[in-house]
Amino acid sequence: MGPSSKKASPKSGVTKHMKGFSLGNSTLKVNGQVILSQVPKNVTLTPCTYDTHTTGCFLGFHATSPKSRHVAPLGQLKNISFTSIFRFKVWWTTLWTGSNGRDLETETQFLMLQSHPYVLFLPILQPPFRASLQPHSDDNVAVCVESGSSHVTASSFDTVVYLHAGDNPFTLVKEAMRVVRAHLGSFKLLEEKTVPGMVDKFGWCTWDAFYLTVHPEGVREGVKGLV
């Protein structure tokens, strides 16, 4: 189950400052720059304690009642170019770009604002709930959290979106993944993994090995090579 819903909602007008990020007066800022405006009062900002050398924190929300699925607006995104990745099939993701909240796609799993500094919004797990981003009315960015079971409900979610800021987008992503790895403790980083031997013989899958020229004989030969 999720955390208890007994936590008090943040008071209006009270500004929280955390490693470059601040939430107050209905705005989310990084280094003084507005990232989201018209932020609802039930949105929370939680400090990250895993790496004191990086600029990151968690974004979440408190709902009025426990449910198995929530869609909560986080604030308006206006006129800031972004790059994102969204899931358009159960097994497939693709790139998407825009500059306002309405430009987002549902099931967005990675959102990078091309601001100064760059800001990464990374929806993650707050077990047993999963999170993703999606568009909402009035250019709001919303987070969708769901357990997948009507028997598993919660109303308080403090760590469903990880925020990270930095001047180099490539370094920023690597730093963010290190923090999320420490937070969740459920996966390894790429540099900690060993590439399986089959990659040299067969690629990662038949699509990687053949692309548009996949055919039965090639699959058979690939399987023989693995053996």
CSV table of C-alpha atoms in Angstrom, one decimal:
chain,number,residue,atom,x,y,z
A,1,MET,CA,0.0,0.0,0.0
A,2,GLY,CA,1.1,3.6,-0.4
A,3,PRO,CA,2.0,5.9,2.4
A,4,SER,CA,-0.5,7.1,4.9
A,5,SER,CA,-2.8,10.0,3.9
A,6,LYS,CA,-2.5,11.7,7.3
A,7,LYS,CA,0.2,14.1,6.2
A,8,ALA,CA,-0.8,17.7,6.2
A,9,SER,CA,-1.2,19.4,2.8
A,10,PRO,CA,1.4,22.1,2.1
A,11,LYS,CA,0.2,25.6,3.1
A,12,SER,CA,-0.5,28.1,0.4
A,13,GLY,CA,2.2,30.7,0.0
A,14,VAL,CA,4.9,28.8,1.9
A,15,THR,CA,7.9,28.3,-0.3
A,16,LYS,CA,10.1,25.2,-0.1
A,17,HIS,CA,13.7,25.3,-1.3
A,18,MET,CA,15.5,22.1,-2.2
A,19,LYS,CA,18.8,22.0,-4.2
A,20,GLY,CA,17.9,24.6,-6.7
A,21,PHE,CA,14.2,23.8,-6.8
A,22,SER,CA,11.6,25.8,-5.0
A,23,LEU,CA,7.8,25.4,-4.7
A,24,GLY,CA,5.7,28.3,-3.5
A,25,ASN,CA,3.1,30.9,-4.5
A,26,SER,CA,1.7,28.3,-7.0
A,27,THR,CA,5.0,28.1,-9.0
A,28,LEU,CA,7.7,25.5,-9.3
A,29,LYS,CA,11.1,27.1,-10.0
A,30,VAL,CA,14.7,26.0,-10.6
A,31,ASN,CA,17.4,28.5,-9.9
A,32,GLY,CA,14.7,31.2,-9.8
A,33,GLN,CA,13.3,30.3,-13.2
A,34,VAL,CA,9.6,29.3,-13.4
A,35,ILE,CA,9.1,25.8,-14.8
A,36,LEU,CA,5.5,25.2,-13.8
A,37,SER,CA,2.9,27.8,-13.0
A,38,GLN,CA,-0.6,27.5,-11.3
A,39,VAL,CA,0.7,24.6,-9.3
A,40,PRO,CA,-2.2,23.1,-7.2
A,41,LYS,CA,-2.0,23.3,-3.4
A,42,ASN,CA,-1.9,19.5,-3.1
A,43,VAL,CA,1.4,19.1,-5.0
A,44,THR,CA,4.4,18.4,-2.8
A,45,LEU,CA,8.2,18.7,-3.1
A,46,THR,CA,10.3,16.2,-1.2
A,47,PRO,CA,14.1,16.5,-0.8
A,48,CYS,CA,16.5,13.9,-2.2
A,49,THR,CA,19.0,12.6,0.3
A,50,TYR,CA,20.9,10.1,-2.0
A,51,ASP,CA,23.4,12.4,-3.6
A,52,THR,CA,24.3,15.8,-2.1
A,53,HIS,CA,26.3,16.8,-5.1
A,54,THR,CA,23.5,16.9,-7.6
A,55,THR,CA,20.4,19.1,-8.1
A,56,GLY,CA,17.3,16.8,-7.6
A,57,CYS,CA,14.2,16.3,-5.6
A,58,PHE,CA,10.8,14.5,-5.8
A,59,LEU,CA,7.5,15.8,-6.9
A,60,GLY,CA,4.2,14.3,-5.7
A,61,PHE,CA,0.7,15.0,-4.5
A,62,HIS,CA,-1.9,14.2,-1.8
A,63,ALA,CA,-5.4,13.2,-2.9
A,64,THR,CA,-8.6,13.6,-1.0
A,65,SER,CA,-9.4,9.9,-1.0
A,66,PRO,CA,-7.6,6.6,-1.7
A,67,LYS,CA,-8.0,5.1,-5.2
A,68,SER,CA,-6.2,2.6,-7.4
A,69,ARG,CA,-5.7,5.2,-10.1
A,70,HIS,CA,-5.2,9.0,-9.8
A,71,VAL,CA,-4.6,11.7,-12.5
A,72,ALA,CA,-3.2,14.8,-10.7
A,73,PRO,CA,-2.3,18.1,-12.4
A,74,LEU,CA,1.1,19.3,-11.4
A,75,GLY,CA,1.1,22.8,-12.9
A,76,GLN,CA,1.0,24.6,-16.3
A,77,LEU,CA,3.9,24.2,-18.7
A,78,LYS,CA,4.0,27.1,-21.1
A,79,ASN,CA,6.5,28.1,-23.9
A,80,ILE,CA,9.4,25.9,-22.8
A,81,SER,CA,10.6,23.5,-25.5
A,82,PHE,CA,10.8,19.9,-24.4
A,83,THR,CA,11.9,16.5,-25.6
A,84,SER,CA,10.0,13.5,-24.3
A,85,ILE,CA,9.6,9.7,-24.7
A,86,PHE,CA,6.2,8.2,-24.6
A,87,ARG,CA,4.8,4.7,-24.8
A,88,PHE,CA,2.5,4.4,-27.8
A,89,LYS,CA,2.3,0.6,-27.7
A,90,VAL,CA,2.6,-1.8,-24.8
A,91,TRP,CA,6.1,-2.8,-25.9
A,92,TRP,CA,7.2,0.3,-27.8
A,93,THR,CA,8.2,3.9,-27.1
A,94,THR,CA,9.1,6.9,-29.3
A,95,LEU,CA,10.3,10.5,-29.3
A,96,TRP,CA,8.0,13.4,-29.0
A,97,THR,CA,8.6,17.2,-28.8
A,98,GLY,CA,6.6,20.3,-27.9
A,99,SER,CA,6.6,23.4,-25.8
A,100,ASN,CA,3.4,23.4,-23.8
A,101,GLY,CA,1.5,21.0,-21.5
A,102,ARG,CA,-1.1,20.3,-24.2
A,103,ASP,CA,1.7,19.0,-26.5
A,104,LEU,CA,2.4,16.0,-24.2
A,105,GLU,CA,1.3,12.5,-25.1
A,106,THR,CA,-0.3,10.1,-22.6
A,107,GLU,CA,2.1,7.5,-21.1
A,108,THR,CA,5.0,9.9,-21.2
A,109,GLN,CA,7.9,8.3,-19.4
A,110,PHE,CA,10.7,10.8,-19.9
A,111,LEU,CA,10.4,14.6,-20.1
A,112,MET,CA,13.3,16.9,-20.6
A,113,LEU,CA,12.7,20.7,-20.6
A,114,GLN,CA,15.2,22.6,-22.7
A,115,SER,CA,15.4,25.4,-20.2
A,116,HIS,CA,18.4,27.0,-18.4
A,117,PRO,CA,19.3,24.8,-16.8
A,118,TYR,CA,17.8,21.7,-18.4
A,119,VAL,CA,15.2,20.0,-16.2
A,120,LEU,CA,14.3,16.3,-16.3
A,121,PHE,CA,10.9,15.0,-15.1
A,122,LEU,CA,11.2,11.3,-14.6
A,123,PRO,CA,8.0,9.5,-13.5
A,124,ILE,CA,9.0,6.4,-11.5
A,125,LEU,CA,7.5,3.8,-9.2
A,126,GLN,CA,6.2,4.3,-5.7
A,127,PRO,CA,5.5,0.6,-5.2
A,128,PRO,CA,3.0,-0.8,-5.8
A,129,PHE,CA,2.1,2.1,-8.0
A,130,ARG,CA,3.6,3.1,-11.3
A,131,ALA,CA,3.6,6.7,-12.7
A,132,SER,CA,3.5,8.3,-16.1
A,133,LEU,CA,3.0,11.9,-17.3
A,134,GLN,CA,0.2,13.1,-19.6
A,135,PRO,CA,-1.5,16.3,-20.8
A,136,HIS,CA,-4.3,17.9,-18.8
A,137,SER,CA,-6.6,20.9,-19.3
A,138,ASP,CA,-5.2,24.5,-19.5
A,139,ASP,CA,-1.7,23.3,-20.4
A,140,ASN,CA,-1.3,21.4,-17.2
A,141,VAL,CA,1.2,18.5,-16.9
A,142,ALA,CA,-0.5,15.7,-15.0
A,143,VAL,CA,0.9,12.6,-13.4
A,144,CYS,CA,-1.0,9.4,-13.6
A,145,VAL,CA,-0.4,6.8,-10.8
A,146,GLU,CA,-2.0,3.4,-10.9
A,147,SER,CA,-1.7,0.1,-9.0
A,148,GLY,CA,-3.4,-2.0,-11.6
A,149,SER,CA,-5.8,-3.5,-8.9
A,150,SER,CA,-9.0,-2.1,-7.5
A,151,HIS,CA,-8.0,-3.7,-4.2
A,152,VAL,CA,-4.7,-1.7,-3.9
A,153,THR,CA,-5.5,2.0,-3.2
A,154,ALA,CA,-3.7,5.0,-1.7
A,155,SER,CA,-4.0,8.8,-1.5
A,156,SER,CA,-0.5,10.1,-0.7
A,157,PHE,CA,2.3,10.0,-3.2
A,158,ASP,CA,5.4,12.0,-2.4
A,159,THR,CA,8.0,10.4,-4.7
A,160,VAL,CA,6.3,9.6,-8.0
A,161,VAL,CA,8.2,12.1,-10.2
A,162,TYR,CA,11.9,12.6,-9.8
A,163,LEU,CA,13.2,16.1,-10.8
A,164,HIS,CA,16.8,16.8,-11.8
A,165,ALA,CA,18.5,19.9,-13.2
A,166,GLY,CA,21.8,20.5,-14.9
A,167,ASP,CA,23.6,22.4,-17.6
A,168,ASN,CA,24.5,19.3,-19.7
A,169,PRO,CA,21.5,17.1,-20.7
A,170,PHE,CA,23.7,13.9,-21.1
A,171,THR,CA,25.4,14.2,-17.8
A,172,LEU,CA,22.1,15.2,-16.2
A,173,VAL,CA,20.4,11.9,-17.3
A,174,LYS,CA,23.3,9.8,-16.0
A,175,GLU,CA,23.2,11.6,-12.6
A,176,ALA,CA,19.4,11.2,-12.4
A,177,MET,CA,19.6,7.5,-13.1
A,178,ARG,CA,22.2,7.1,-10.3
A,179,VAL,CA,19.9,8.8,-7.8
A,180,VAL,CA,16.8,6.8,-8.9
A,181,ARG,CA,18.8,3.6,-8.7
A,182,ALA,CA,19.7,4.4,-5.1
A,183,HIS,CA,16.1,5.4,-4.3
A,184,LEU,CA,14.4,2.4,-5.7
A,185,GLY,CA,17.2,-0.2,-5.4
A,186,SER,CA,15.5,-2.4,-8.0
A,187,PHE,CA,17.8,-2.1,-11.0
A,188,LYS,CA,21.4,-1.7,-12.2
A,189,LEU,CA,23.0,1.0,-14.2
A,190,LEU,CA,24.2,0.3,-17.8
A,191,GLU,CA,27.9,0.4,-16.7
A,192,GLU,CA,27.1,-2.2,-14.0
A,193,LYS,CA,25.7,-4.7,-16.5
A,194,THR,CA,27.4,-7.3,-18.7
A,195,VAL,CA,26.4,-7.4,-22.3
A,196,PRO,CA,25.1,-10.9,-23.2
A,197,GLY,CA,27.2,-12.8,-25.7
A,198,MET,CA,24.2,-13.3,-28.1
A,199,VAL,CA,24.4,-9.6,-29.1
A,200,ASP,CA,27.5,-10.3,-31.2
A,201,LYS,CA,25.8,-13.1,-33.0
A,202,PHE,CA,22.1,-12.3,-33.2
A,203,GLY,CA,21.6,-8.7,-32.0
A,204,TRP,CA,19.1,-8.0,-29.2
A,205,CYS,CA,16.2,-9.6,-31.1
A,206,THR,CA,15.1,-10.6,-34.7
A,207,TRP,CA,14.2,-7.0,-35.5
A,208,ASP,CA,17.7,-5.8,-34.4
A,209,ALA,CA,19.3,-8.6,-36.4
A,210,PHE,CA,17.2,-8.3,-39.6
A,211,TYR,CA,15.1,-5.2,-39.6
A,212,LEU,CA,12.8,-5.4,-42.6
A,213,THR,CA,14.5,-8.5,-44.1
A,214,VAL,CA,13.5,-11.0,-41.3
A,215,HIS,CA,12.9,-14.5,-42.8
A,216,PRO,CA,12.7,-18.0,-41.4
A,217,GLU,CA,16.0,-19.3,-42.7
A,218,GLY,CA,17.8,-16.3,-41.1
A,219,VAL,CA,16.1,-17.0,-37.8
A,220,ARG,CA,17.2,-20.7,-38.0
A,221,GLU,CA,20.8,-19.8,-38.7
A,222,GLY,CA,20.8,-17.3,-35.9
A,223,VAL,CA,19.5,-19.9,-33.4
A,224,LYS,CA,22.2,-22.3,-34.6
A,225,GLY,CA,24.8,-19.6,-34.0
A,226,LEU,CA,23.5,-19.2,-30.4
A,227,VAL,CA,23.8,-22.9,-29.8
